[in-house]
Short mmCIF file of C-alpha atoms and ligand atoms in Angstrom, two decimals:
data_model
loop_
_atom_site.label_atom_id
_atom_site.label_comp_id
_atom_site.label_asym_id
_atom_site.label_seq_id
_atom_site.Cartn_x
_atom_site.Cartn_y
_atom_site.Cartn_z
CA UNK A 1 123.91 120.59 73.97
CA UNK A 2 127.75 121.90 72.89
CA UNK A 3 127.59 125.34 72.23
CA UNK A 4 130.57 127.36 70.33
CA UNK A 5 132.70 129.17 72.94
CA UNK A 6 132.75 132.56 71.48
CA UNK A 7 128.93 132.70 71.77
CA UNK A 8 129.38 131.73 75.69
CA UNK A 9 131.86 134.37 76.03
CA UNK A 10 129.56 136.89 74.57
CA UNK A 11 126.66 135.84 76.42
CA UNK A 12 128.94 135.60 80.01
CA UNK A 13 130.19 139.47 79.31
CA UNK A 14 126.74 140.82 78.34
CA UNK A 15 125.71 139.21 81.86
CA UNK A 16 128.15 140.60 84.03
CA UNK A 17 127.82 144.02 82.18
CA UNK A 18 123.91 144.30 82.95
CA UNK A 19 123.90 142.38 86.07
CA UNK A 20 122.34 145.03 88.65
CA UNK A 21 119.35 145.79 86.36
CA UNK A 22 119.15 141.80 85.78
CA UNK A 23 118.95 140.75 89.22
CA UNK A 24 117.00 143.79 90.00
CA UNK A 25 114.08 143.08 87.96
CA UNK A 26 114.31 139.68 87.98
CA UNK A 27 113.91 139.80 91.53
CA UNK A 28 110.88 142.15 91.11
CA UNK A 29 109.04 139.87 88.90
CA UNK A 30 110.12 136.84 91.14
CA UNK A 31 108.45 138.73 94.07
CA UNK A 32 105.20 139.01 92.14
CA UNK A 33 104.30 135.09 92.08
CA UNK A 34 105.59 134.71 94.96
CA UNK A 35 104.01 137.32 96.81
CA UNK A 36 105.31 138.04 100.42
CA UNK A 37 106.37 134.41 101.30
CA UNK A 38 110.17 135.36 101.01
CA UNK A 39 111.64 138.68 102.49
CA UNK A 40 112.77 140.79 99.78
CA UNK A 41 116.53 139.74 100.89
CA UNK A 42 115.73 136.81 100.83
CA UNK A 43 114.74 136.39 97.37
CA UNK A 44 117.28 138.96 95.98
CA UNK A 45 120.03 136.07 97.18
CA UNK A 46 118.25 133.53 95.76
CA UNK A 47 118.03 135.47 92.33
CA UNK A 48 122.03 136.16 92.75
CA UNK A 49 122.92 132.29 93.30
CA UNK A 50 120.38 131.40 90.79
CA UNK A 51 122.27 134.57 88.44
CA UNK A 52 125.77 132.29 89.42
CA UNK A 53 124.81 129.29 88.47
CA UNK A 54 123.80 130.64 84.57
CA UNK A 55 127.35 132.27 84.64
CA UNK A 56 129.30 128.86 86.21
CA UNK A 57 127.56 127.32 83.37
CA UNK A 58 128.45 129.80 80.64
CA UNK A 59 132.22 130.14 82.16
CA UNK A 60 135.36 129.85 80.89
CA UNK A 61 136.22 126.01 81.44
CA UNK A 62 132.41 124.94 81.17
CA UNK A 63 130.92 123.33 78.29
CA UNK A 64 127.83 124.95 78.58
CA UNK A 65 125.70 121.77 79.95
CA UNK A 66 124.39 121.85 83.30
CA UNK A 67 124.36 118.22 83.25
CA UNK A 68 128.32 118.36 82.12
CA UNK A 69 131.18 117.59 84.62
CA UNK A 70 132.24 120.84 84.93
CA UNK A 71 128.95 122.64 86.00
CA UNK A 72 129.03 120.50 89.21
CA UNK A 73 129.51 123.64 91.17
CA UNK A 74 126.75 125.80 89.49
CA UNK A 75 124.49 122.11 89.65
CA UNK A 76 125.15 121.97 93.39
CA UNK A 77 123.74 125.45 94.03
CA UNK A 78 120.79 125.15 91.79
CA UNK A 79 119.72 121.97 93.68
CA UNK A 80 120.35 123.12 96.90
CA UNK A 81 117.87 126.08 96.01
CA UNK A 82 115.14 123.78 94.64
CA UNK A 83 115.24 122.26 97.44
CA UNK A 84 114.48 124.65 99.39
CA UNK A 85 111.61 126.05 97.17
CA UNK A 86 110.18 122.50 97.64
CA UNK A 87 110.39 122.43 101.51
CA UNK A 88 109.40 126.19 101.93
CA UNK A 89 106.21 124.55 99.72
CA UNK A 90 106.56 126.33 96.39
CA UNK A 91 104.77 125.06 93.63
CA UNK A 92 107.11 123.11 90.89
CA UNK A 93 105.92 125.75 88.00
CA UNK A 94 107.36 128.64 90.94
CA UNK A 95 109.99 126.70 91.47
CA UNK A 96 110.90 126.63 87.24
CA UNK A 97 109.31 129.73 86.86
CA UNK A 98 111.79 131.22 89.14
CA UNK A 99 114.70 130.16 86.61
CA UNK A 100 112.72 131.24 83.41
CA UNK A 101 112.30 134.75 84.57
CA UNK A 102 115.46 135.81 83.16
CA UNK A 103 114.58 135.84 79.81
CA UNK A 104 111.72 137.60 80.43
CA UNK A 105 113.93 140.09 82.03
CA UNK A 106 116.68 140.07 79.39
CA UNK A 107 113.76 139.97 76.34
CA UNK A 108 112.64 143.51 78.27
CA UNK A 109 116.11 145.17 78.20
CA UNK A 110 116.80 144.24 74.54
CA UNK A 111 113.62 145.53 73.30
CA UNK A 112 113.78 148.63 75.23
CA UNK A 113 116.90 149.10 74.06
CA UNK A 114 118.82 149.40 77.42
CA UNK A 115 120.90 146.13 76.02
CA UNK A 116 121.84 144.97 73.01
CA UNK A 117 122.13 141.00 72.22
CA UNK A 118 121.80 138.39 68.86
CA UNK A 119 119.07 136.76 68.50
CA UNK A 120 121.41 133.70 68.30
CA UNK A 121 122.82 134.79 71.76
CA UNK A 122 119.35 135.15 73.31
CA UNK A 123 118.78 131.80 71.43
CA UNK A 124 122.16 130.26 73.56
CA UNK A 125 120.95 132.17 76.68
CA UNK A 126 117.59 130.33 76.37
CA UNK A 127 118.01 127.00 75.93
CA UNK A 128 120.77 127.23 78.99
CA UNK A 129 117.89 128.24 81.09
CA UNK A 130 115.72 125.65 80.35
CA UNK A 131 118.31 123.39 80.80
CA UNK A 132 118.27 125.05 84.27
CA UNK A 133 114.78 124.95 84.75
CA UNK A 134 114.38 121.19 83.93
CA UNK A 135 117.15 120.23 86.41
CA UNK A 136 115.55 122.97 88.94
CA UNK A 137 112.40 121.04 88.09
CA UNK A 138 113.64 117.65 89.00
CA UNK A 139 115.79 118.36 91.83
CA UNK A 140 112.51 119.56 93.16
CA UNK A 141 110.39 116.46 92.29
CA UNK A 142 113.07 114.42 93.88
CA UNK A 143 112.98 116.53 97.08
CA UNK A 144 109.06 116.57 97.81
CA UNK A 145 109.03 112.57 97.02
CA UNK A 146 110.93 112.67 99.99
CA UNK A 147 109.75 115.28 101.85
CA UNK A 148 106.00 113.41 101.56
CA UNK A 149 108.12 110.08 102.23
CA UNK A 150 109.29 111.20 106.10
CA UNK A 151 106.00 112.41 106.28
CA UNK A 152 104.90 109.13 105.69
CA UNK A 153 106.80 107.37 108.15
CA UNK A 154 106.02 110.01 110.81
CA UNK A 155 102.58 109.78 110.27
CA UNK A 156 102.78 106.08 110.81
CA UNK A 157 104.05 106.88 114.33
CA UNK A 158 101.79 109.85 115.06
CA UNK A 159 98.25 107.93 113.75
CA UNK A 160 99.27 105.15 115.92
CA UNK A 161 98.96 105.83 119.45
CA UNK A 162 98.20 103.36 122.30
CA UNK A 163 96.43 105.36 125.14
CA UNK A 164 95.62 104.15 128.47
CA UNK A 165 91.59 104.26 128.85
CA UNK A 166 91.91 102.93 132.72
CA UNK A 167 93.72 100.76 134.66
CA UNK A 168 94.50 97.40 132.64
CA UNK A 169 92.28 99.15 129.76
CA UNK A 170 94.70 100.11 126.88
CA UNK A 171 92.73 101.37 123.69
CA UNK A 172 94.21 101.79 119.90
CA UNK A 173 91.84 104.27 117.67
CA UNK A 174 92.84 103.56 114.03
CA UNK A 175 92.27 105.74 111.76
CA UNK A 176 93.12 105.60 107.65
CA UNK A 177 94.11 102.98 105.27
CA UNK A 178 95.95 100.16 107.04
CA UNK A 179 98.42 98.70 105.39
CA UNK A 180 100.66 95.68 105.95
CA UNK A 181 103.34 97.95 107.82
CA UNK A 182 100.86 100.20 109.65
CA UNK A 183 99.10 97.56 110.92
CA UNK A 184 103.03 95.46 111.82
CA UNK A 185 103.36 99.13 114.13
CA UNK A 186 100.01 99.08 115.35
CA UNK A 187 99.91 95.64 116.66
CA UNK A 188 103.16 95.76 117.93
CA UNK A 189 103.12 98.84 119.77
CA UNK A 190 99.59 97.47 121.00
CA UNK A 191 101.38 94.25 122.47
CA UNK A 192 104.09 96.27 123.91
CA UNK A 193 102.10 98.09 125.65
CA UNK A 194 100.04 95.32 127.22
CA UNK A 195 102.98 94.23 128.12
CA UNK A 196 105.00 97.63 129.75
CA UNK A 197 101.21 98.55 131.49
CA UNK A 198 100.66 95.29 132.89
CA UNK A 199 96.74 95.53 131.05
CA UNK A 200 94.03 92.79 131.26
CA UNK A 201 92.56 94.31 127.97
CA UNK A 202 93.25 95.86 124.96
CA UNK A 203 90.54 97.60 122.80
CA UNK A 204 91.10 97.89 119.07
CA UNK A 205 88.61 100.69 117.64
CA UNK A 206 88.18 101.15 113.52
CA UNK A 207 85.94 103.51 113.54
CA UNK A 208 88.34 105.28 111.58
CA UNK A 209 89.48 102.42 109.44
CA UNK A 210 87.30 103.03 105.80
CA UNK A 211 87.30 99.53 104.41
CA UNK A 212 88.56 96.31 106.47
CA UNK A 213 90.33 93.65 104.07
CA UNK A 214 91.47 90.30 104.86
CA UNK A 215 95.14 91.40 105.50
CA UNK A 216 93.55 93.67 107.85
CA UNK A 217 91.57 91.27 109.57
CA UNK A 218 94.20 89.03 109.45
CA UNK A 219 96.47 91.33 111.59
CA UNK A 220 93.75 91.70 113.91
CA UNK A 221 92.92 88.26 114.31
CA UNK A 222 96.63 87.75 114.83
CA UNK A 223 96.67 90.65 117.91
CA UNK A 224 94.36 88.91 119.32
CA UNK A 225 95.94 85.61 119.59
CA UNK A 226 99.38 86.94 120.80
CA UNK A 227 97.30 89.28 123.65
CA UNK A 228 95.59 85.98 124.73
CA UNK A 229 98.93 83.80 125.10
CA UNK A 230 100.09 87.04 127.18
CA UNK A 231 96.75 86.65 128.99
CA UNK A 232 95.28 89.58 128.04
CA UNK A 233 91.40 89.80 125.91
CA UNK A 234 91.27 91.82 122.72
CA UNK A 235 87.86 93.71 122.63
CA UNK A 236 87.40 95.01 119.08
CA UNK A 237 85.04 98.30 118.58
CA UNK A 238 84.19 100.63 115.93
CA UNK A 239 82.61 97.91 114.03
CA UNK A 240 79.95 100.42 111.47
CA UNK A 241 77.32 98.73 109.26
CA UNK A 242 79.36 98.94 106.13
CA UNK A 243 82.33 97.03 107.58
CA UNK A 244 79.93 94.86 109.40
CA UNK A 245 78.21 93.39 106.12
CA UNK A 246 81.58 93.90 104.42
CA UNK A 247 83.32 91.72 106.52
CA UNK A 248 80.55 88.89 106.64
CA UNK A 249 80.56 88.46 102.93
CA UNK A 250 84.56 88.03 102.78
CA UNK A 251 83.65 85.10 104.96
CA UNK A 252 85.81 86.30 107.94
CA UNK A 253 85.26 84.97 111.24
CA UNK A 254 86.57 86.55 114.54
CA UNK A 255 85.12 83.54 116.31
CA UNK A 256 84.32 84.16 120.25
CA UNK A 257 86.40 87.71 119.88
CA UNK A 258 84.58 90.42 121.48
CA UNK A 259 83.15 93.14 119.26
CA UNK A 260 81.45 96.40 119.99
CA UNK A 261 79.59 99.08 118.04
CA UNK A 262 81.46 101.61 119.64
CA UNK A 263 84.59 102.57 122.17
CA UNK A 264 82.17 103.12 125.16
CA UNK A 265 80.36 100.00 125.11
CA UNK A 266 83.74 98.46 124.90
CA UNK A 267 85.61 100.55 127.53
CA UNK A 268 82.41 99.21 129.34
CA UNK A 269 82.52 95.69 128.71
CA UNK A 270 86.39 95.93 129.87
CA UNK A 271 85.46 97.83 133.18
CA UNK A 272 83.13 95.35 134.11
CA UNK A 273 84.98 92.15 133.25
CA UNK A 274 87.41 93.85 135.82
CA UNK A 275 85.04 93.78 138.08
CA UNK A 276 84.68 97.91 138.08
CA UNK A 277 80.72 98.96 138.87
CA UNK A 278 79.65 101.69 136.96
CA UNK A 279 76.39 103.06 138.64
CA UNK A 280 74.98 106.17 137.87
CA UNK A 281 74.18 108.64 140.71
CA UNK A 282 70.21 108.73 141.35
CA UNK A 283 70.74 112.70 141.41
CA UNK A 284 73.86 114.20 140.74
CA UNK A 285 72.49 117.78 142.39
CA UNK A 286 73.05 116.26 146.29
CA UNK A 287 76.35 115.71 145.68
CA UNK A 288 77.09 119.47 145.58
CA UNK B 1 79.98 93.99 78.14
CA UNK B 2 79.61 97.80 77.73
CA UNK B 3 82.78 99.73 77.82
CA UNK B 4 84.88 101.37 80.31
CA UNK B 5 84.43 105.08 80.21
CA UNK B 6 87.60 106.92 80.28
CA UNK B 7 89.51 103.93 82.18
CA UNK B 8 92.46 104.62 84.40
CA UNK B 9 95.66 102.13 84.23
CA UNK B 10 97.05 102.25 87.52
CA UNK B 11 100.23 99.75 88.10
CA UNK B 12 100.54 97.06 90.40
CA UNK B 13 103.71 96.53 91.89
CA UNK B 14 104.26 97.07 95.64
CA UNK B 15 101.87 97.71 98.90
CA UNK B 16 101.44 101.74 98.19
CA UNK B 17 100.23 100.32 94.49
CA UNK B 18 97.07 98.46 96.46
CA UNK B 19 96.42 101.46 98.21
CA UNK B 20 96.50 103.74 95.34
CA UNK B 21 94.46 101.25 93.91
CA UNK B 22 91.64 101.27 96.32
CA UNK B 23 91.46 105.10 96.44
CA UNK B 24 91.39 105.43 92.98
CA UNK B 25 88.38 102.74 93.13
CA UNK B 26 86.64 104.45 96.11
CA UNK B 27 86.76 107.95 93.94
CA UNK B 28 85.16 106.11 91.28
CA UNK B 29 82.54 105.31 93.38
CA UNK B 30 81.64 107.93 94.59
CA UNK B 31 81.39 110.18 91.18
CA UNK B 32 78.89 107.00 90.31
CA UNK B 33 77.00 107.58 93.14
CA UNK B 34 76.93 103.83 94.18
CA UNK B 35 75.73 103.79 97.95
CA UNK B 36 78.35 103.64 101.23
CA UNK B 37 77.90 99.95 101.33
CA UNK B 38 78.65 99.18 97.82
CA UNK B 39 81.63 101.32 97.82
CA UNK B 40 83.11 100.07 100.76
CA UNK B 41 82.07 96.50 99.30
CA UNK B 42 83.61 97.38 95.73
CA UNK B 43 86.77 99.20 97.60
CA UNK B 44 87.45 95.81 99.83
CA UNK B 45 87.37 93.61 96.44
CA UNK B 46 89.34 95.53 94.46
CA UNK B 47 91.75 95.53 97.42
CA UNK B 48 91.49 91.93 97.99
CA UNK B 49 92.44 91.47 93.90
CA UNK B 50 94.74 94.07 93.70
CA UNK B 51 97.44 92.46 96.27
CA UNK B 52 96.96 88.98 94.63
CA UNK B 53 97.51 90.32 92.16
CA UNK B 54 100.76 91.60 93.60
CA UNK B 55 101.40 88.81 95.53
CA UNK B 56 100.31 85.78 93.66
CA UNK B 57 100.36 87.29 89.85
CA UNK B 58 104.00 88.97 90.49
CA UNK B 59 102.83 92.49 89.90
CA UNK B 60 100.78 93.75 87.18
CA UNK B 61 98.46 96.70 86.42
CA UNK B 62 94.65 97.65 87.35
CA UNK B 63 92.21 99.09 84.98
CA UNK B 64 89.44 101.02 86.60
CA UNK B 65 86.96 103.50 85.66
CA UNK B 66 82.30 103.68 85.33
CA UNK B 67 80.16 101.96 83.02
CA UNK B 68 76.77 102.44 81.91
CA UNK B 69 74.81 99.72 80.14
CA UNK B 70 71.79 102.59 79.50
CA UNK B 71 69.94 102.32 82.56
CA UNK B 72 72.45 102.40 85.43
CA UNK B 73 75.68 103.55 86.11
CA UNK B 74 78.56 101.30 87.56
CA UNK B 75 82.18 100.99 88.22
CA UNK B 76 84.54 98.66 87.19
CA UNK B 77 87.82 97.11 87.58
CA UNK B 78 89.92 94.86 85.73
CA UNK B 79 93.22 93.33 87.14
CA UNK B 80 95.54 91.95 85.10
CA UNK B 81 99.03 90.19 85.52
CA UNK B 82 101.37 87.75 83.33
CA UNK B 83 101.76 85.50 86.53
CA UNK B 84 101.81 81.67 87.05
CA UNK B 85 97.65 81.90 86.08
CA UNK B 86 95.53 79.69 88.45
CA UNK B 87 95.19 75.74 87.08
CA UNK B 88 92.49 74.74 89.52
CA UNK B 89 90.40 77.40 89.50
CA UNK B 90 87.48 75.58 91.88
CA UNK B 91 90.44 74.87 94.48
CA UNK B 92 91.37 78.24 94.48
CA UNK B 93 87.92 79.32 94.73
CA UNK B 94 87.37 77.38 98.18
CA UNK B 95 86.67 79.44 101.42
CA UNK B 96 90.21 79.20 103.01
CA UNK B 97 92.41 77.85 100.37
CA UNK B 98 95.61 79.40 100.10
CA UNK B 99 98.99 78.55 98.52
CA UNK B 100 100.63 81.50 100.91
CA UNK B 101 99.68 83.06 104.14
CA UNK B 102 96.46 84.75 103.77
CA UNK B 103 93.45 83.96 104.60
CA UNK B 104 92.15 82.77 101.41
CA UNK B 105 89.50 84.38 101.21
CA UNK B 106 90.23 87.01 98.89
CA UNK B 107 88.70 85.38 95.68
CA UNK B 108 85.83 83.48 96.82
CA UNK B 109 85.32 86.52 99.43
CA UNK B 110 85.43 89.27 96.49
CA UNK B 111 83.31 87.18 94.13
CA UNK B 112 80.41 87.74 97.25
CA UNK B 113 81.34 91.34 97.10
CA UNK B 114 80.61 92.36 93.75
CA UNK B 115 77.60 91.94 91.43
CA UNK B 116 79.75 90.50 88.27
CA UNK B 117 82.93 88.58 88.16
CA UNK B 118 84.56 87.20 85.72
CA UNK B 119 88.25 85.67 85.36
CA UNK B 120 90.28 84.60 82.28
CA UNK B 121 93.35 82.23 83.58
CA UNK B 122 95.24 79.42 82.73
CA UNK B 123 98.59 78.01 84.01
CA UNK B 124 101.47 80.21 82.82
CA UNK B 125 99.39 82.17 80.94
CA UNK B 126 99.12 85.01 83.49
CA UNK B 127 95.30 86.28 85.62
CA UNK B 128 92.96 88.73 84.37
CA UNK B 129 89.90 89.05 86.79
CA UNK B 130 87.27 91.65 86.16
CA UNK B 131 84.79 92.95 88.30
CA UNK B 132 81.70 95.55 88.00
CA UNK B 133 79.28 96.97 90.96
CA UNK B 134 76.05 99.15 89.75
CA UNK B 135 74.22 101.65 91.13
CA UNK B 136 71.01 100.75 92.48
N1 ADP C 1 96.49 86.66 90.29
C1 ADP C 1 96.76 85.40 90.68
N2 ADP C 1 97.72 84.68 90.06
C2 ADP C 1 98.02 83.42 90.46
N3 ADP C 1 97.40 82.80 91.47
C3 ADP C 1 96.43 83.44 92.13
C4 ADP C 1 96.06 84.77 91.78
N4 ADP C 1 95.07 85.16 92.62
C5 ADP C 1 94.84 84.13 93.44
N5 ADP C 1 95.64 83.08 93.17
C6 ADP C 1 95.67 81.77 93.85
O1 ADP C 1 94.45 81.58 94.52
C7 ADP C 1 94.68 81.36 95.91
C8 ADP C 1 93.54 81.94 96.71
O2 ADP C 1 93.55 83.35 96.63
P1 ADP C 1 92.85 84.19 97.76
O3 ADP C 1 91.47 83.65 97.92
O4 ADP C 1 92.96 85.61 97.47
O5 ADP C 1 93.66 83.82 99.07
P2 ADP C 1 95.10 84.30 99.57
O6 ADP C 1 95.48 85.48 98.76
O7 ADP C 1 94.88 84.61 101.00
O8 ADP C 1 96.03 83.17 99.36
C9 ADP C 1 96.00 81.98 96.19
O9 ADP C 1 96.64 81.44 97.33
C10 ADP C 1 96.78 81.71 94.90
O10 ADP C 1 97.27 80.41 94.91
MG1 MG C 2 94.30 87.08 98.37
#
C-alpha cells in the first residue's frame, strides 16, 4: 500500500492534535472487552505504544507500510505487545480488536464534531490500522504456536514421572496419547531409573493410555527387553477391556511378559517375587 | 458405498499429524455413538494407517467423517498418499511382514479392527485404504 505523503502528513498532525481524547477513549473502550484483566495503567501504556506505532508508521521518512523497511521500529513495538496479549491469554479478536478501536474512537470525534477529518483521510487512517491489526494478528498466532509448543515439551517431562512404589519397585503411570517421542522419554527415564535405584522391577501402568498401537506396544515390548538384559522384570498393568481385545486383534504378543489388570495387583506380584509377605492383620483394633 | 457426511481432510505429514488424526477419529466416534470398544478399535486402525501412511506412503492426507447407509450410523476414514503403492499386496498383508521397523502388523492388524476395508494400490501409483466401523 503507497500512500501520497501529504495525506500522511495530514493524518500524523490531526493525531498528535487530538491525542489525549484519542488515547483516552480508546483506552476506555479497550478496558470494556477486556474487563479488569489489565490495571488501568497498564492498558493506558499499551494504548500509547500501540498510538506510536500508527504515528512511526505515518511519519515523516515512512512509507506508510507496516511491513516496509522503515516501520521496523513501530513493527518491533507492535509485536512485542502482541506478544504479550498472547501470553497474558487474550483472545486473537482482543488482541486485533485492541488495534481497531481507534477508528471507532476517531469515527466518534468526527461525527460529534469535536474533530474534523476527509473521508479520504479516515479512508488512509483505516486501512493503516488494519494493516496493524493483521500484523498484531499474526505476531500473535506466531507467539501462542509457541507458547502451546514449550508447553508441549514440558508436559512431556511433567506426564512422565518414574516414582518409587518400594524398594526395587519403580512404577511409570502413563497417561495420554503416546507418541514416538513420549514414549523415547518414558522408556528411557524408566531404564534410568532402574538403573540409578538399583530396582528388581519396573511396573508400566496404561491405565491412562486411551488406545495402545503397535508403535506403542512396540516401545513397550522394547522396555522390556533392555530391563531384562539389565536384570530387571517389566510387569505391565492398567491393561482395561478395550485395550485388552484391542490389542489381541492387532495380533500383538507380549509373550511370557507379566500383565496386570491394575497397579495393585502388580505392585503385588512385584512384592512377592521379592520375597515381601503381605498378610493382613486378623484384627487391626489390638494393635491400638 | 454411501457417502461421507460432511468429511474432514486432515493432512498427513509428521507424528503430531497421526495424533491429530486419531482424535479427530475418536470425536467422530463418539458423536456416532459407536460403543468404547469400537472406538478404541476404530481409533487404533486409523492410527495404525495413518503413520504408514506417513511412513511408508511419504505423507499424504486423511479423510474422515459418519456414514449412514439408512439403518445405522458409522464412521469412516479414508487415507490416501501418492507413495511407492504396495506391489504384493498378500506379502504385505502377512502377520509380521515389514519392509521397515515396525511390527508389521499394522495392515493385517487394522483389517481385524474394522468391519470394512478396502485398498486401491499399485506400484508407483500411490495407497488409498479406506475403512468404515458401524454402530451396533
Ligand atoms: N501406504 C503405504 N504405502 C506403501 N507401502 C505400504 C503402505 N502401507 C503399508 N505398506 C507396506 O506394507 C508393509 C506392512 O505394513 P504394516 O503391516 O503396517 O507394518 P509396518 O508398518 O510395521 O511395516 C510395510 O512395511 C510397507 O512395506
Ligand atoms: Mg504400519
Amino acid at each position: 500500500m503507497k500512500v501520497d505523503a501529504e495525506a500522511r502528513q495530514r493524518l500524523s498532525a490531526f493525531l498528535v492534535t487530538h491525542e489525549e481524547p484519542i488515547v483516552r477513549q480508546w483506552t476506555e473502550i479497550a478496558a470494556r472487552t477486556l474487563r479488569g484483566r489489565l490495571t488501568n495503567t497498564e492498558l493506558t501504556r499499551q494504548v500509547r505504544d500501540v498510538f506510536g506505532a500508527l504515528q512511526a508508521v505515518l511519519g515523516a521518512d515512512s512509507d506508510g507500510e507496516i511491513a516496509g523497511a522503515e516501520s521496523g521500529e513501530s513493527r518491533g513495538a507492535l509485536a512485542e505487545l502482541s506478544r504479550a496479549w498472547a501470553r497474558q491469554g487474550f483472545t486473537p479478536s482482543e488482541t486485533a480488536g485492541l488495534v481497531f478501536t481507534v477508528k471507532e474512537v476517531v469515527l466518534g470525534l468526527t461525527e460529534s464534531g469535536q474533530a474534523e477529518l476527509p473521508t479520504t483521510d479516515f479512508l488512509l487512517l483505516s486501512l493503516v490500522v488494519d494493516d496493524m491489526g493483521l500484523f498484531t494478528f499474526e505476531t500473535y498466532t506466531k507467539t501462542r504456536e509457541s507458547v502451546i509448543a514449550d508447553q508441549t515439551e514440558q508436559l512431556l517431562e511433567l506426564s512422565t514421572p518414574v516414582v518409587k512404589l518400594w524398594d526395587g519397585v519403580v512404577a511409570v503411570p502413563l497417561v495420554g496419547t503416546l507418541d514416538s517421542a513420549r514414549a523415547q522419554v518414558v522408556m528411557e527415564k524408566l531404564l534410568q531409573t532402574l538403573v540409578d535405584t538399583g530396582s528388581a522391577f519396573a511396573i508400566v501402568d496404561i491405565t491412562g493410555v486411551p488406545a495402545v498401537d503397535t508403535q506403542v506396544a512396540q516401545h513397550i515390548l522394547k522396555t522390556v527387553v533392555a530391563a531384562r538384559l539389565m536384570g530387571a522384570e517389566c510387569i505391565i498393568s492398567g491393561i482395561r477391556p478395550q485395550i485388552a481385545q484391542t490389542v489381541v486383534a492387532l495380533g500383538i504378543e507380549f509373550g511370557d511378559i507379566v500383565t496386570k489388570s491394575n497397579l495393585a495387583d502388580a505392585l503385588l506380584h512385584a512384592l512377592r517375587a521379592s520375597g515381601v509377605e503381605v498378610v493382613r492383620r486378623a484384627s487391626r483394633d489390638k494393635a491400638f | 458405498m454411501t457417502e461421507l457426511e460432511e468429511p474432514q481432510r486432515l493432512p498427513i505429514a509428521d507424528d503430531k499429524d497421526v495424533v491429530r488424526v486419531r482424535q479427530a477419529v475418536r470425536v467422530i466416534a463418539l458423536a456416532a455413538k459407536l460403543p468404547l470398544v469400537d472406538q478404541t478399535k476404530l481409533v487404533t486402525a486409523a492410527s495404525e494407517l495413518a503413520r504408514n501412511t506417513l511412513i511408508h506412503g511419504g505423507g499424504g492426507h486423511a479423510l474422515v467423517g459418519q456414514v449412514h447407509n439408512g439403518r445405522r450410523a458409522g464412521v469412516r476414514a479414508e487415507f490416501v498418499d501418492t507413495g511407492p503403492g504396495i506391489a504384493d499386496l498378500d506379502l504385505a498383508f502377512t502377520d509380521g511382514y515389514t519392509t521397515g521397523s515396525g511390527l508389521g502388523l499394522g495392515l493385517s492388524g487394522s483389517r481385524r479392527l474394522v468391519d470394512e476395508f478396502e485398498i486401491v494400490t499399485a506400484a508407483g501409483e500411490g495407497t488409498r485404504i479406506t475403512v468404515t466401523k458401524w454402530a451396533r
